[in-house]
């Protein structure tokens, strides 16, 4: 028997019922399974969250950094202890396969540990002054109250990589997760609560887009960090810019894999398939465009078609499943409509019909699909971020042409390049205009200790993760000091 969770909010150190619209959280593998339900947050709840965060800020920023870090370390241990249990809940709630869900939960614990250690490193500096008897210090201090808005597709690791540096550097937070994943958000807040986080330092408000709008518009917000679509991110950025409030946005992607003529095709096929179809293509770094040299295109596509057809689609909680559902009926119907259009304008490499009966038809499932695109008019599979298990393919006759097609996008987040030649790899690294380049590995993937983010329509503001994270969550002050 499955549990239906009561959706609650964590405000000023207490778990409270919201006073907003009713939320219903369903299992995308089996939509008749209600994962959670309860009232969402209202504007009044957001007001209370900001009041708590503002009241807690002064005491939290004055708490020694090592003491703040100790709380993150305890929370990491709590998450690690519940990794399998919460990973199963993640698979049920969001639709990510069980293997990925458990791995993500463990990754969130490691993110907390990394940022807990970061505050032990040098964070300021001493400079010489041209004036006698004077020294110049550069110090870092927290920004203040952070508004955080996180997406559904990494429901515990993306909150970790935003909230961990925000908290450890002395900020307080008002956080809205995606509507689809309130349970994992409550689990994350629960870990921090049990670890001893003081009241008001973290405030969780579940709800619809209106809650996010209230977070952004609130007069008490000092900075906003957001992961989501480019369209929404730009709207938020414009609103904040008019008020002089900093914004950090990790936005959309239309990521390419470039398969050169000297590529190891076994490696390329497996990594492209994983990059494209894991998490049902619902990653900002997912491979959705493939550019392949004409000398190996036929063989590459033959092998990729076989690998794609072999992928096991099904309930995300089944350990044998490789591709779970998309997150809701709206996402399924939107991508399915794009597949219908693609069948009339592109050459199908692998394009099964939509599921029409059984569990796959009842859930929000889409068959992994590959289309070879028209060179004159490649269409939406080339330009639009569909966020589903769909790949568009184009052929090129040279490395230079391949790099040009990689760059043929408004987005610039991630790229995978497959080659056994050092010179080709170095050329690609130099000329491809994205924030993350993978050589002989999938485009989807980001390690916690290095900067993450893109260019163009994929990002606004400072990058995330690694030491780069402190750039957004702290501000510097230059101090001229005389004895």
Short mmCIF file of C-alpha atoms in Angstrom, two decimals:
data_model
loop_
_atom_site.label_atom_id
_atom_site.label_comp_id
_atom_site.label_asym_id
_atom_site.label_seq_id
_atom_site.Cartn_x
_atom_site.Cartn_y
_atom_site.Cartn_z
CA UNK A 1 0.00 0.00 0.00
CA UNK A 2 1.41 3.38 -1.01
CA UNK A 3 1.39 6.47 1.18
CA UNK A 4 -0.26 9.75 0.26
CA UNK A 5 1.74 12.55 1.88
CA UNK A 6 0.21 15.69 3.32
CA UNK A 7 1.75 18.64 1.49
CA UNK A 8 3.05 21.08 4.09
CA UNK A 9 5.23 24.16 4.21
CA UNK A 10 8.22 24.85 6.45
CA UNK A 11 8.02 28.41 7.74
CA UNK A 12 9.97 29.83 10.69
CA UNK A 13 10.99 26.38 11.89
CA UNK A 14 7.47 24.87 11.86
CA UNK A 15 5.58 22.58 9.49
CA UNK A 16 2.33 24.34 8.65
CA UNK A 17 -0.65 23.90 6.37
CA UNK A 18 -0.92 26.37 3.53
CA UNK A 19 -3.81 28.73 2.87
CA UNK A 20 -3.65 28.68 -0.92
CA UNK A 21 -5.03 26.54 -3.73
CA UNK A 22 -5.22 22.78 -3.37
CA UNK A 23 -2.25 20.83 -4.76
CA UNK A 24 -2.41 17.25 -6.01
CA UNK A 25 0.89 15.46 -6.65
CA UNK A 26 0.54 12.35 -8.85
CA UNK A 27 2.86 9.54 -9.86
CA UNK A 28 3.59 10.05 -13.60
CA UNK A 29 4.15 6.31 -14.07
CA UNK A 30 0.69 5.58 -12.62
CA UNK A 31 -1.42 8.75 -12.50
CA UNK A 32 -4.07 7.07 -10.36
CA UNK A 33 -1.48 6.94 -7.54
CA UNK A 34 -1.76 10.16 -5.51
CA UNK A 35 1.66 10.88 -4.01
CA UNK A 36 0.68 13.97 -2.06
CA UNK A 37 -2.09 16.51 -1.60
CA UNK A 38 -2.80 19.58 0.46
CA UNK A 39 -3.23 23.35 0.26
CA UNK A 40 -0.46 25.26 -1.45
CA UNK A 41 1.02 28.47 -0.13
CA UNK A 42 -0.77 31.80 -0.43
CA UNK A 43 0.65 35.32 -0.64
CA UNK A 44 0.19 35.55 3.11
CA UNK A 45 2.28 32.41 3.59
CA UNK A 46 5.02 33.91 1.41
CA UNK A 47 4.89 37.08 3.51
CA UNK A 48 5.37 35.02 6.68
CA UNK A 49 8.26 33.14 5.09
CA UNK A 50 10.05 36.37 4.16
CA UNK A 51 9.42 37.87 7.59
CA UNK A 52 10.99 34.78 9.18
CA UNK A 53 13.95 34.83 6.80
CA UNK A 54 14.60 38.53 7.43
CA UNK A 55 14.36 38.11 11.19
CA UNK A 56 16.76 35.17 11.13
CA UNK A 57 19.33 36.76 8.83
CA UNK A 58 21.37 38.77 11.32
CA UNK A 59 21.84 35.90 13.73
CA UNK A 60 22.63 33.43 10.97
CA UNK A 61 25.22 35.63 9.24
CA UNK A 62 26.96 36.13 12.60
CA UNK A 63 27.03 32.37 13.27
CA UNK A 64 30.61 31.12 12.73
CA UNK A 65 31.04 29.62 9.27
CA UNK A 66 32.24 26.35 10.72
CA UNK A 67 29.06 26.07 12.79
CA UNK A 68 26.95 26.71 9.71
CA UNK A 69 28.94 24.08 7.85
CA UNK A 70 28.43 21.55 10.64
CA UNK A 71 24.68 21.75 10.11
CA UNK A 72 25.11 21.00 6.42
CA UNK A 73 27.31 18.03 7.24
CA UNK A 74 24.72 16.62 9.62
CA UNK A 75 22.02 17.11 6.99
CA UNK A 76 24.19 15.29 4.46
CA UNK A 77 24.44 12.32 6.82
CA UNK A 78 20.66 12.28 7.24
CA UNK A 79 20.11 12.32 3.46
CA UNK A 80 22.69 9.58 2.98
CA UNK A 81 21.00 7.42 5.61
CA UNK A 82 17.69 7.75 3.76
CA UNK A 83 19.16 7.55 0.25
CA UNK A 84 17.35 4.40 -0.89
CA UNK A 85 14.02 5.29 0.74
CA UNK A 86 13.97 8.87 -0.54
CA UNK A 87 15.30 7.73 -3.91
CA UNK A 88 12.27 5.46 -4.26
CA UNK A 89 10.02 8.36 -3.35
CA UNK A 90 11.77 10.47 -5.96
CA UNK A 91 11.19 7.82 -8.65
CA UNK A 92 7.54 7.58 -7.67
CA UNK A 93 6.96 11.33 -7.50
CA UNK A 94 8.99 12.62 -10.46
CA UNK A 95 9.33 9.63 -12.79
CA UNK A 96 13.12 9.39 -12.86
CA UNK A 97 14.28 5.79 -13.01
CA UNK A 98 15.07 4.17 -9.68
CA UNK A 99 18.81 3.88 -10.36
CA UNK A 100 19.06 7.56 -11.25
CA UNK A 101 16.78 8.61 -8.39
CA UNK A 102 18.83 6.85 -5.72
CA UNK A 103 22.05 8.20 -7.25
CA UNK A 104 20.65 11.74 -7.26
CA UNK A 105 19.70 11.52 -3.61
CA UNK A 106 23.22 10.45 -2.69
CA UNK A 107 24.61 13.21 -4.89
CA UNK A 108 22.61 15.81 -2.93
CA UNK A 109 24.35 14.67 0.26
CA UNK A 110 27.73 15.09 -1.40
CA UNK A 111 26.83 18.59 -2.58
CA UNK A 112 26.12 19.60 1.02
CA UNK A 113 29.46 18.15 2.11
CA UNK A 114 31.35 20.00 -0.61
CA UNK A 115 29.94 23.41 0.29
CA UNK A 116 30.42 22.76 3.98
CA UNK A 117 34.13 22.35 3.24
CA UNK A 118 34.28 25.38 0.92
CA UNK A 119 33.90 27.87 3.79
CA UNK A 120 37.17 26.56 5.23
CA UNK A 121 39.01 27.92 2.19
CA UNK A 122 40.31 31.45 1.72
CA UNK A 123 37.42 33.78 0.94
CA UNK A 124 39.07 37.18 0.98
CA UNK A 125 42.45 38.78 0.49
CA UNK A 126 45.03 41.28 1.72
CA UNK A 127 46.43 43.84 -0.73
CA UNK A 128 49.19 46.40 -0.50
CA UNK A 129 48.21 50.07 -0.45
CA UNK A 130 49.99 52.97 -2.17
CA UNK A 131 49.48 54.98 1.05
CA UNK A 132 51.93 54.59 3.95
CA UNK A 133 50.63 52.75 6.99
CA UNK A 134 47.59 51.37 5.23
CA UNK A 135 46.47 47.91 4.13
CA UNK A 136 43.59 46.95 1.88
CA UNK A 137 41.34 44.03 2.72
CA UNK A 138 38.76 42.41 0.48
CA UNK A 139 36.13 40.53 2.47
CA UNK A 140 33.05 38.51 1.56
CA UNK A 141 29.72 38.73 3.28
CA UNK A 142 26.29 37.22 2.62
CA UNK A 143 23.85 38.94 0.29
CA UNK A 144 20.79 38.65 2.55
CA UNK A 145 17.46 36.93 1.90
CA UNK A 146 17.57 34.71 -1.18
CA UNK A 147 14.52 33.72 -3.20
CA UNK A 148 15.09 30.27 -4.72
CA UNK A 149 12.93 28.65 -7.41
CA UNK A 150 13.87 25.12 -8.46
CA UNK A 151 12.62 22.73 -11.19
CA UNK A 152 11.07 19.27 -11.15
CA UNK A 153 13.72 17.35 -13.05
CA UNK A 154 16.37 17.21 -10.29
CA UNK A 155 14.12 17.62 -7.26
CA UNK A 156 16.80 17.17 -4.59
CA UNK A 157 20.17 17.83 -6.21
CA UNK A 158 19.36 21.22 -7.76
CA UNK A 159 17.92 22.48 -4.46
CA UNK A 160 21.10 21.21 -2.83
CA UNK A 161 23.40 23.06 -5.18
CA UNK A 162 21.48 26.31 -4.70
CA UNK A 163 20.62 26.14 -1.01
CA UNK A 164 23.89 24.68 0.29
CA UNK A 165 26.10 27.62 -0.80
CA UNK A 166 23.37 30.12 0.05
CA UNK A 167 23.12 28.82 3.60
CA UNK A 168 26.75 28.09 4.33
CA UNK A 169 27.78 31.61 3.29
CA UNK A 170 25.29 33.08 5.77
CA UNK A 171 22.18 33.88 3.73
CA UNK A 172 18.61 32.97 4.62
CA UNK A 173 16.24 31.51 2.04
CA UNK A 174 12.63 31.45 0.86
CA UNK A 175 12.33 28.46 -1.48
CA UNK A 176 9.67 27.32 -3.91
CA UNK A 177 10.21 23.93 -5.58
CA UNK A 178 8.37 22.84 -8.72
CA UNK A 179 4.70 22.02 -8.23
CA UNK A 180 5.31 18.40 -9.27
CA UNK A 181 7.81 17.53 -6.51
CA UNK A 182 6.68 18.75 -3.08
CA UNK A 183 7.54 15.50 -1.29
CA UNK A 184 11.25 15.57 -2.14
CA UNK A 185 11.35 19.24 -1.20
CA UNK A 186 9.84 18.43 2.18
CA UNK A 187 12.40 15.65 2.62
CA UNK A 188 15.27 18.06 1.93
CA UNK A 189 13.92 20.64 4.38
CA UNK A 190 13.32 17.87 6.91
CA UNK A 191 17.00 16.87 6.74
CA UNK A 192 18.11 20.44 7.45
CA UNK A 193 15.57 20.80 10.24
CA UNK A 194 16.78 17.59 11.92
CA UNK A 195 20.36 18.77 11.49
CA UNK A 196 19.63 21.79 13.69
CA UNK A 197 19.08 24.64 11.24
CA UNK A 198 17.79 27.63 13.25
CA UNK A 199 14.21 28.76 12.80
CA UNK A 200 13.62 31.03 9.80
CA UNK A 201 16.90 30.34 8.04
CA UNK A 202 15.19 28.12 5.43
CA UNK A 203 11.54 28.57 4.53
CA UNK A 204 9.82 26.19 2.10
CA UNK A 205 6.62 27.28 0.34
CA UNK A 206 5.04 24.76 -2.03
CA UNK A 207 2.66 25.95 -4.69
CA UNK A 208 1.90 26.91 -8.26
CA UNK A 209 3.60 29.52 -10.43
CA UNK A 210 1.77 32.23 -8.51
CA UNK A 211 3.91 31.42 -5.46
CA UNK A 212 7.04 31.89 -7.54
CA UNK A 213 5.72 35.23 -8.74
CA UNK A 214 5.14 36.29 -5.14
CA UNK A 215 8.71 35.30 -4.22
CA UNK A 216 10.15 37.38 -7.05
CA UNK A 217 7.94 40.42 -6.42
CA UNK A 218 8.40 40.52 -2.66
CA UNK A 219 10.00 43.68 -1.25
CA UNK A 220 12.18 41.70 1.18
CA UNK A 221 14.05 39.69 -1.47
CA UNK A 222 17.75 40.55 -1.94
CA UNK A 223 18.57 38.14 -4.78
CA UNK A 224 16.85 35.38 -6.76
CA UNK A 225 18.29 32.11 -8.05
CA UNK A 226 16.19 30.25 -10.62
CA UNK A 227 16.37 27.15 -12.78
CA UNK A 228 13.74 26.76 -15.48
CA UNK A 229 12.77 27.83 -18.96
CA UNK A 230 14.47 30.66 -20.81
CA UNK A 231 11.15 32.43 -21.33
CA UNK A 232 10.26 32.50 -17.64
CA UNK A 233 13.83 33.26 -16.60
CA UNK A 234 13.99 36.33 -18.80
CA UNK A 235 10.69 37.62 -17.45
CA UNK A 236 11.98 37.23 -13.89
CA UNK A 237 15.33 38.81 -14.76
CA UNK A 238 13.64 41.85 -16.31
CA UNK A 239 11.41 42.34 -13.28
CA UNK A 240 14.34 42.13 -10.91
CA UNK A 241 16.60 44.34 -13.04
CA UNK A 242 14.04 47.12 -12.83
CA UNK A 243 14.44 46.96 -9.04
CA UNK A 244 18.22 46.48 -9.05
CA UNK A 245 18.05 42.95 -7.59
CA UNK A 246 20.63 40.32 -8.66
CA UNK A 247 19.44 37.29 -10.62
CA UNK A 248 21.04 33.94 -11.33
CA UNK A 249 19.35 31.86 -14.01
CA UNK A 250 20.17 28.40 -15.31
CA UNK A 251 17.83 28.26 -18.27
CA UNK A 252 17.14 26.18 -21.37
CA UNK A 253 19.32 24.07 -23.64
CA UNK A 254 19.29 22.49 -27.08
CA UNK A 255 22.39 20.39 -26.71
CA UNK A 256 24.27 18.74 -29.54
CA UNK A 257 26.40 15.63 -29.82
CA UNK A 258 29.03 15.86 -32.56
CA UNK A 259 30.17 12.48 -33.89
CA UNK A 260 33.31 12.85 -36.03
CA UNK A 261 34.56 10.37 -38.60
CA UNK A 262 37.26 8.96 -36.30
CA UNK A 263 34.87 8.44 -33.36
CA UNK A 264 34.68 5.16 -31.47
CA UNK A 265 31.13 4.33 -32.55
CA UNK A 266 30.47 1.95 -29.67
CA UNK A 267 31.22 4.75 -27.23
CA UNK A 268 29.34 7.36 -29.24
CA UNK A 269 26.19 5.27 -29.62
CA UNK A 270 25.96 4.39 -25.93
CA UNK A 271 26.69 7.90 -24.69
CA UNK A 272 24.32 9.58 -27.15
CA UNK A 273 21.54 7.17 -26.18
CA UNK A 274 22.10 7.81 -22.47
CA UNK A 275 22.40 11.56 -22.97
CA UNK A 276 19.22 11.69 -25.00
CA UNK A 277 16.89 9.28 -23.24
CA UNK A 278 17.80 9.11 -19.56
CA UNK A 279 15.19 10.91 -17.47
CA UNK A 280 13.01 10.76 -20.62
CA UNK A 281 15.06 13.63 -22.06
CA UNK A 282 13.99 15.97 -19.25
CA UNK A 283 17.39 17.46 -18.52
CA UNK A 284 18.61 20.89 -19.49
CA UNK A 285 21.81 19.12 -20.63
CA UNK A 286 20.06 16.29 -22.51
CA UNK A 287 21.22 15.49 -26.03
CA UNK A 288 18.48 16.58 -28.43
CA UNK A 289 20.55 17.29 -31.56
CA UNK A 290 23.04 14.88 -33.14
CA UNK A 291 25.51 15.94 -35.83
CA UNK A 292 27.34 13.07 -37.46
CA UNK A 293 30.04 12.97 -40.13
CA UNK A 294 28.71 11.52 -43.37
CA UNK A 295 31.55 8.96 -43.53
CA UNK A 296 30.15 7.14 -40.47
CA UNK A 297 26.55 8.36 -40.45
CA UNK A 298 24.89 5.24 -41.82
CA UNK A 299 26.65 2.89 -39.44
CA UNK A 300 26.21 5.19 -36.47
CA UNK A 301 22.49 5.56 -37.09
CA UNK A 302 22.07 1.83 -37.61
CA UNK A 303 23.66 1.11 -34.24
CA UNK A 304 21.86 3.97 -32.49
CA UNK A 305 18.52 2.72 -33.81
CA UNK A 306 19.22 -0.74 -32.40
CA UNK A 307 20.26 0.64 -29.00
CA UNK A 308 17.24 2.93 -28.86
CA UNK A 309 14.81 0.15 -29.72
CA UNK A 310 16.31 -1.96 -26.93
CA UNK A 311 15.66 0.63 -24.24
CA UNK A 312 13.21 -0.57 -21.61
CA UNK A 313 10.39 1.92 -21.03
CA UNK A 314 8.19 1.57 -17.97
CA UNK A 315 7.37 2.34 -14.36
CA UNK A 316 10.23 4.36 -12.90
CA UNK A 317 10.25 2.28 -9.72
CA UNK A 318 11.12 -0.89 -11.68
CA UNK A 319 14.86 -1.49 -11.38
CA UNK A 320 15.03 -2.84 -14.98
CA UNK A 321 13.55 0.28 -16.57
CA UNK A 322 15.87 2.65 -18.49
CA UNK A 323 13.32 5.28 -19.58
CA UNK A 324 10.53 6.44 -17.32
CA UNK A 325 7.63 8.81 -18.01
CA UNK A 326 7.65 12.52 -18.64
CA UNK A 327 6.40 14.51 -15.70
CA UNK A 328 2.74 15.12 -16.55
CA UNK A 329 0.03 14.77 -19.17
CA UNK A 330 0.70 18.25 -20.54
CA UNK A 331 4.35 17.41 -21.23
CA UNK A 332 3.39 14.10 -22.81
CA UNK A 333 0.80 15.70 -25.11
CA UNK A 334 3.10 18.56 -26.11
CA UNK A 335 5.95 16.26 -27.11
CA UNK A 336 3.57 13.79 -28.77
CA UNK A 337 2.22 16.60 -30.96
CA UNK A 338 5.78 17.49 -32.01
CA UNK A 339 6.37 13.83 -32.94
CA UNK A 340 3.28 13.87 -35.17
CA UNK A 341 4.60 16.94 -36.97
CA UNK A 342 8.05 15.38 -37.30
CA UNK A 343 6.65 12.30 -39.02
CA UNK A 344 5.40 14.51 -41.85
CA UNK A 345 8.53 16.62 -42.25
CA UNK A 346 11.53 14.41 -41.33
CA UNK A 347 12.87 10.93 -42.00
CA UNK A 348 12.08 8.53 -39.17
CA UNK A 349 15.06 6.56 -37.88
CA UNK A 350 13.23 5.25 -34.81
CA UNK A 351 9.69 6.55 -34.41
CA UNK A 352 7.28 4.13 -32.74
CA UNK A 353 3.60 4.99 -32.57
CA UNK A 354 2.32 6.40 -29.26
CA UNK A 355 1.41 3.84 -26.64
CA UNK A 356 -2.26 2.97 -27.06
CA UNK A 357 -3.00 0.40 -24.37
CA UNK A 358 -1.79 -1.02 -21.08
CA UNK A 359 0.25 0.70 -18.38
CA UNK A 360 2.33 2.72 -20.84
CA UNK A 361 -0.80 4.30 -22.29
CA UNK A 362 -2.18 5.07 -18.84
CA UNK A 363 1.04 6.73 -17.65
CA UNK A 364 2.83 9.71 -19.14
CA UNK A 365 5.13 7.67 -21.36
CA UNK A 366 6.65 8.49 -24.75
CA UNK A 367 8.68 6.12 -26.92
CA UNK A 368 12.31 7.21 -27.50
CA UNK A 369 12.43 8.59 -31.05
CA UNK A 370 15.04 9.65 -33.61
CA UNK A 371 14.48 11.64 -36.82
CA UNK A 372 16.89 12.64 -39.56
CA UNK A 373 16.07 16.24 -40.35
CA UNK A 374 15.63 18.08 -43.61
CA UNK A 375 18.74 20.13 -44.33
CA UNK A 376 16.85 23.06 -45.79
CA UNK A 377 14.22 23.24 -43.07
CA UNK A 378 15.20 21.19 -39.99
CA UNK A 379 12.28 22.57 -38.03
CA UNK A 380 11.42 22.50 -34.34
CA UNK A 381 13.38 19.35 -33.53
CA UNK A 382 16.45 21.43 -34.30
CA UNK A 383 15.49 24.68 -32.61
CA UNK A 384 13.01 24.07 -29.79
CA UNK A 385 13.70 22.59 -26.36
CA UNK A 386 11.03 19.87 -26.28
CA UNK A 387 12.14 18.31 -22.97
CA UNK A 388 11.31 14.79 -24.07
CA UNK A 389 12.98 11.62 -25.43
CA UNK A 390 13.40 12.93 -28.98
CA UNK A 391 16.53 13.45 -31.11
CA UNK A 392 17.01 15.26 -34.42
CA UNK A 393 19.98 14.23 -36.60
CA UNK A 394 21.91 16.06 -39.35
CA UNK A 395 24.92 14.98 -41.42
CA UNK A 396 28.07 17.00 -42.17
CA UNK A 397 31.09 16.53 -44.41
CA UNK A 398 33.77 18.10 -42.18
CA UNK A 399 34.68 18.90 -38.60
CA UNK A 400 34.32 22.60 -39.34
CA UNK A 401 30.79 22.13 -40.65
CA UNK A 402 29.96 20.04 -37.61
CA UNK A 403 31.16 22.72 -35.20
CA UNK A 404 29.18 25.31 -37.15
CA UNK A 405 26.01 23.26 -36.67
CA UNK A 406 26.73 22.77 -32.96
CA UNK A 407 26.84 26.57 -32.71
CA UNK A 408 23.66 26.93 -34.79
CA UNK A 409 21.49 27.53 -31.75
CA UNK A 410 20.45 30.38 -29.51
CA UNK A 411 21.35 28.13 -26.57
CA UNK A 412 24.82 27.36 -25.32
CA UNK A 413 24.70 24.97 -22.42
CA UNK A 414 26.35 21.61 -23.14
CA UNK A 415 27.90 19.64 -26.01
CA UNK A 416 29.36 16.18 -26.44
CA UNK A 417 32.14 15.59 -28.98
CA UNK A 418 33.14 12.09 -30.06
CA UNK A 419 36.57 11.70 -31.58
CA UNK A 420 39.78 9.73 -31.06
CA UNK A 421 41.88 12.60 -32.39
CA UNK A 422 43.49 15.07 -30.02
CA UNK A 423 43.63 17.84 -32.62
CA UNK A 424 39.93 17.54 -33.39
CA UNK A 425 39.07 17.54 -29.69
CA UNK A 426 41.15 20.66 -29.06
CA UNK A 427 39.60 22.44 -32.03
CA UNK A 428 36.11 21.62 -30.80
CA UNK A 429 36.92 22.78 -27.26
CA UNK A 430 38.23 26.06 -28.64
CA UNK A 431 35.46 26.80 -31.14
CA UNK A 432 32.23 25.45 -29.66
CA UNK A 433 30.38 28.19 -27.79
CA UNK A 434 28.87 26.42 -24.81
CA UNK A 435 29.48 26.37 -21.08
CA UNK A 436 30.13 22.62 -20.77
CA UNK A 437 32.01 20.43 -23.26
CA UNK A 438 32.17 16.65 -22.92
CA UNK A 439 34.71 14.74 -25.00
CA UNK A 440 33.66 11.10 -25.50
CA UNK A 441 30.96 11.22 -22.83
CA UNK A 442 27.28 12.18 -22.74
CA UNK A 443 26.25 15.83 -22.86
CA UNK A 444 24.11 15.30 -19.75
CA UNK A 445 26.18 15.45 -16.61
CA UNK A 446 27.74 17.95 -14.21
CA UNK A 447 30.10 17.43 -11.31
CA UNK A 448 29.62 19.31 -8.07
CA UNK A 449 33.13 20.75 -7.69
CA UNK A 450 33.40 22.62 -11.02
CA UNK A 451 31.43 25.56 -12.45
CA UNK A 452 28.17 24.76 -14.24
CA UNK A 453 26.27 27.02 -16.61
CA UNK A 454 25.99 28.08 -20.21
CA UNK A 455 25.96 31.04 -22.53
CA UNK A 456 23.46 32.71 -24.83
CA UNK A 457 19.86 31.83 -24.00
CA UNK A 458 20.99 29.13 -21.57
CA UNK A 459 22.06 31.37 -18.71
CA UNK A 460 21.93 34.72 -16.99
CA UNK A 461 24.18 35.77 -14.14
CA UNK A 462 27.00 33.93 -12.33
CA UNK A 463 27.53 30.20 -12.79
CA UNK A 464 26.58 27.56 -10.27
CA UNK A 465 28.40 24.78 -8.42
CA UNK A 466 32.00 24.47 -7.34
CA UNK A 467 33.84 27.51 -6.02
CA UNK A 468 31.87 29.62 -8.52
CA UNK A 469 28.76 29.27 -6.36
CA UNK A 470 30.00 31.78 -3.80
CA UNK A 471 30.08 34.55 -6.43
CA UNK A 472 26.31 34.87 -6.38
CA UNK A 473 25.68 34.17 -2.72
CA UNK A 474 28.28 36.60 -1.39
CA UNK A 475 29.20 40.21 -2.07
CA UNK A 476 32.64 41.67 -1.63
CA UNK A 477 33.60 44.74 0.36
CA UNK A 478 36.94 46.50 -0.07
CA UNK A 479 38.26 47.81 3.25
CA UNK A 480 41.01 50.46 3.55
CA UNK A 481 42.59 49.86 6.96
CA UNK A 482 44.93 52.22 8.81
CA UNK A 483 46.31 51.65 12.27
#
